[in-house]
Amino acid sequence: VQLVESGGGSVQAGGALNMSCATSANIIRDCRMSWYRQAPGKERERVSTIGNDGVAWYGDSVQGRFTISRDPIKNTVHHQMRDLHTEDTAVYYCAATCVFGFQAQTYFGQGTQVTVLS
């Protein structure tokens, strides 16, 4: 499973960043796509998820500020982040959760750094 993130970078607090995750057609069609993040010294946490029905879920800390969307034509998942806080600083990972038979497996991309400056 290939998941290639792009975007991220550094921004002042209150600013915005966009990230994208390119994958293959069967993954974007069949799997639930998510963004996770991991801050230094913390556990990896799920930030947002979008199902192949287009229904989105967001963690409480990003609700109303982050937007996840999928583009099945370009096989890409987008992650728009606005009103960024210093606490949003982390490595962000694109993830695909795919069900094979009765077992679900989650695959992660290589990660991209987001740094929010105070």
mmCIF file of C-alpha atoms in Angstrom:
data_model
loop_
_atom_site.group_PDB
_atom_site.id
_atom_site.type_symbol
_atom_site.label_atom_id
_atom_site.label_comp_id
_atom_site.label_asym_id
_atom_site.label_seq_id
_atom_site.Cartn_x
_atom_site.Cartn_y
_atom_site.Cartn_z
ATOM 1 C CA VAL A 1 0.000 0.000 0.000
ATOM 2 C CA GLN A 2 1.572 3.255 -1.130
ATOM 3 C CA LEU A 3 0.691 6.468 0.703
ATOM 4 C CA VAL A 4 2.711 9.543 -0.231
ATOM 5 C CA GLU A 5 2.176 12.703 1.796
ATOM 6 C CA SER A 6 2.995 16.189 0.604
ATOM 7 C CA GLY A 7 2.539 19.637 2.072
ATOM 8 C CA GLY A 8 3.019 20.510 5.716
ATOM 9 C CA GLY A 9 5.851 22.805 6.790
ATOM 10 C CA SER A 10 6.050 25.711 9.225
ATOM 11 C CA VAL A 11 3.488 28.401 9.920
ATOM 12 C CA GLN A 12 2.742 31.028 12.547
ATOM 13 C CA ALA A 13 0.040 30.281 15.094
ATOM 14 C CA GLY A 14 -3.338 31.154 13.643
ATOM 15 C CA GLY A 15 -2.194 30.313 10.130
ATOM 16 C CA ALA A 16 -3.205 27.551 7.747
ATOM 17 C CA LEU A 17 -1.562 24.639 5.973
ATOM 18 C CA ASN A 18 -2.727 22.069 3.461
ATOM 19 C CA MET A 19 -1.510 18.509 3.065
ATOM 20 C CA SER A 20 -2.243 15.832 0.508
ATOM 21 C CA CYS A 21 -1.859 12.075 0.383
ATOM 22 C CA ALA A 22 -1.547 10.317 -2.965
ATOM 23 C CA THR A 23 -2.455 6.653 -3.175
ATOM 24 C CA SER A 24 -3.819 4.118 -5.614
ATOM 25 C CA ALA A 25 -7.319 3.835 -7.035
ATOM 26 C CA ASN A 26 -8.250 0.656 -5.176
ATOM 27 C CA ILE A 27 -7.139 2.097 -1.840
ATOM 28 C CA ILE A 28 -9.083 5.337 -2.199
ATOM 29 C CA ARG A 29 -12.091 3.319 -3.323
ATOM 30 C CA ASP A 30 -12.112 0.535 -0.755
ATOM 31 C CA CYS A 31 -10.401 1.833 2.385
ATOM 32 C CA ARG A 32 -11.171 4.288 5.134
ATOM 33 C CA MET A 33 -8.666 7.150 4.944
ATOM 34 C CA SER A 34 -7.345 8.985 7.994
ATOM 35 C CA TRP A 35 -4.762 11.442 9.201
ATOM 36 C CA TYR A 36 -2.853 10.722 12.386
ATOM 37 C CA ARG A 37 -0.269 12.812 14.175
ATOM 38 C CA GLN A 38 2.464 12.218 16.685
ATOM 39 C CA ALA A 39 3.992 14.988 18.773
ATOM 40 C CA PRO A 40 7.365 14.545 20.514
ATOM 41 C CA GLY A 41 6.987 12.364 23.585
ATOM 42 C CA LYS A 42 3.333 11.587 22.865
ATOM 43 C CA GLU A 43 1.365 8.674 21.476
ATOM 44 C CA ARG A 44 0.229 8.739 17.880
ATOM 45 C CA GLU A 45 -3.372 9.982 17.733
ATOM 46 C CA ARG A 46 -6.024 9.887 15.065
ATOM 47 C CA VAL A 47 -6.985 13.365 13.912
ATOM 48 C CA SER A 48 -9.518 12.845 11.142
ATOM 49 C CA THR A 49 -11.115 10.083 9.083
ATOM 50 C CA ILE A 50 -13.213 9.936 5.954
ATOM 51 C CA GLY A 51 -15.098 6.865 4.859
ATOM 52 C CA ASN A 52 -15.660 5.844 1.271
ATOM 53 C CA ASP A 53 -19.195 7.120 1.755
ATOM 54 C CA GLY A 54 -17.726 10.584 2.302
ATOM 55 C CA VAL A 55 -18.701 10.797 5.970
ATOM 56 C CA ALA A 56 -15.991 12.494 8.034
ATOM 57 C CA TRP A 57 -14.956 12.218 11.687
ATOM 58 C CA TYR A 58 -12.722 14.634 13.605
ATOM 59 C CA GLY A 59 -10.955 14.527 16.931
ATOM 60 C CA ASP A 60 -12.234 16.986 19.524
ATOM 61 C CA SER A 61 -9.061 19.063 19.445
ATOM 62 C CA VAL A 62 -9.334 19.789 15.701
ATOM 63 C CA GLN A 63 -13.111 19.870 15.210
ATOM 64 C CA GLY A 64 -14.072 22.988 13.283
ATOM 65 C CA ARG A 65 -10.478 23.765 12.244
ATOM 66 C CA PHE A 66 -9.438 20.787 10.094
ATOM 67 C CA THR A 67 -11.164 19.405 7.005
ATOM 68 C CA ILE A 68 -10.523 16.045 5.393
ATOM 69 C CA SER A 69 -11.708 15.306 1.875
ATOM 70 C CA ARG A 70 -11.102 12.680 -0.775
ATOM 71 C CA ASP A 71 -10.723 13.007 -4.528
ATOM 72 C CA PRO A 72 -11.409 9.617 -6.154
ATOM 73 C CA ILE A 73 -10.543 11.021 -9.594
ATOM 74 C CA LYS A 74 -7.000 11.970 -8.556
ATOM 75 C CA ASN A 75 -6.688 9.185 -5.941
ATOM 76 C CA THR A 76 -5.806 11.793 -3.335
ATOM 77 C CA VAL A 77 -6.896 12.637 0.195
ATOM 78 C CA HIS A 78 -6.625 16.263 1.263
ATOM 79 C CA HIS A 79 -6.215 17.719 4.733
ATOM 80 C CA GLN A 80 -6.879 21.406 5.186
ATOM 81 C CA MET A 81 -5.808 22.877 8.523
ATOM 82 C CA ARG A 82 -6.650 26.390 9.647
ATOM 83 C CA ASP A 83 -6.361 28.396 12.871
ATOM 84 C CA LEU A 84 -3.358 26.300 13.779
ATOM 85 C CA HIS A 85 -2.202 26.183 17.394
ATOM 86 C CA THR A 86 1.300 25.465 18.705
ATOM 87 C CA GLU A 87 -0.150 22.221 20.115
ATOM 88 C CA ASP A 88 -0.788 21.073 16.526
ATOM 89 C CA THR A 89 2.969 20.717 16.013
ATOM 90 C CA ALA A 90 3.615 17.077 15.141
ATOM 91 C CA VAL A 91 4.529 14.642 12.420
ATOM 92 C CA TYR A 92 1.365 13.979 10.440
ATOM 93 C CA TYR A 93 0.733 10.614 8.819
ATOM 94 C CA CYS A 94 -1.719 9.627 6.134
ATOM 95 C CA ALA A 95 -3.286 6.244 6.846
ATOM 96 C CA ALA A 96 -5.490 3.734 5.078
ATOM 97 C CA THR A 97 -7.554 1.189 7.013
ATOM 98 C CA CYS A 98 -8.531 -1.644 4.730
ATOM 99 C CA VAL A 99 -10.633 -4.703 5.495
ATOM 100 C CA PHE A 100 -9.460 -8.001 4.022
ATOM 101 C CA GLY A 101 -11.999 -10.690 4.767
ATOM 102 C CA PHE A 102 -12.768 -10.223 8.462
ATOM 103 C CA GLN A 103 -9.540 -8.463 9.388
ATOM 104 C CA ALA A 104 -8.773 -4.736 9.258
ATOM 105 C CA GLN A 105 -5.239 -3.535 8.602
ATOM 106 C CA THR A 106 -3.982 0.055 8.889
ATOM 107 C CA TYR A 107 -1.131 1.269 6.695
ATOM 108 C CA PHE A 108 0.790 4.504 7.269
ATOM 109 C CA GLY A 109 2.694 6.870 5.005
ATOM 110 C CA GLN A 110 6.162 8.141 5.821
ATOM 111 C CA GLY A 111 4.901 11.227 7.637
ATOM 112 C CA THR A 112 5.372 14.943 7.125
ATOM 113 C CA GLN A 113 6.346 17.549 9.715
ATOM 114 C CA VAL A 114 4.037 20.382 10.719
ATOM 115 C CA THR A 115 5.501 23.062 12.969
ATOM 116 C CA VAL A 116 3.360 25.861 14.375
ATOM 117 C CA LEU A 117 5.367 28.790 15.683
ATOM 118 C CA SER A 118 4.207 31.022 18.517
#
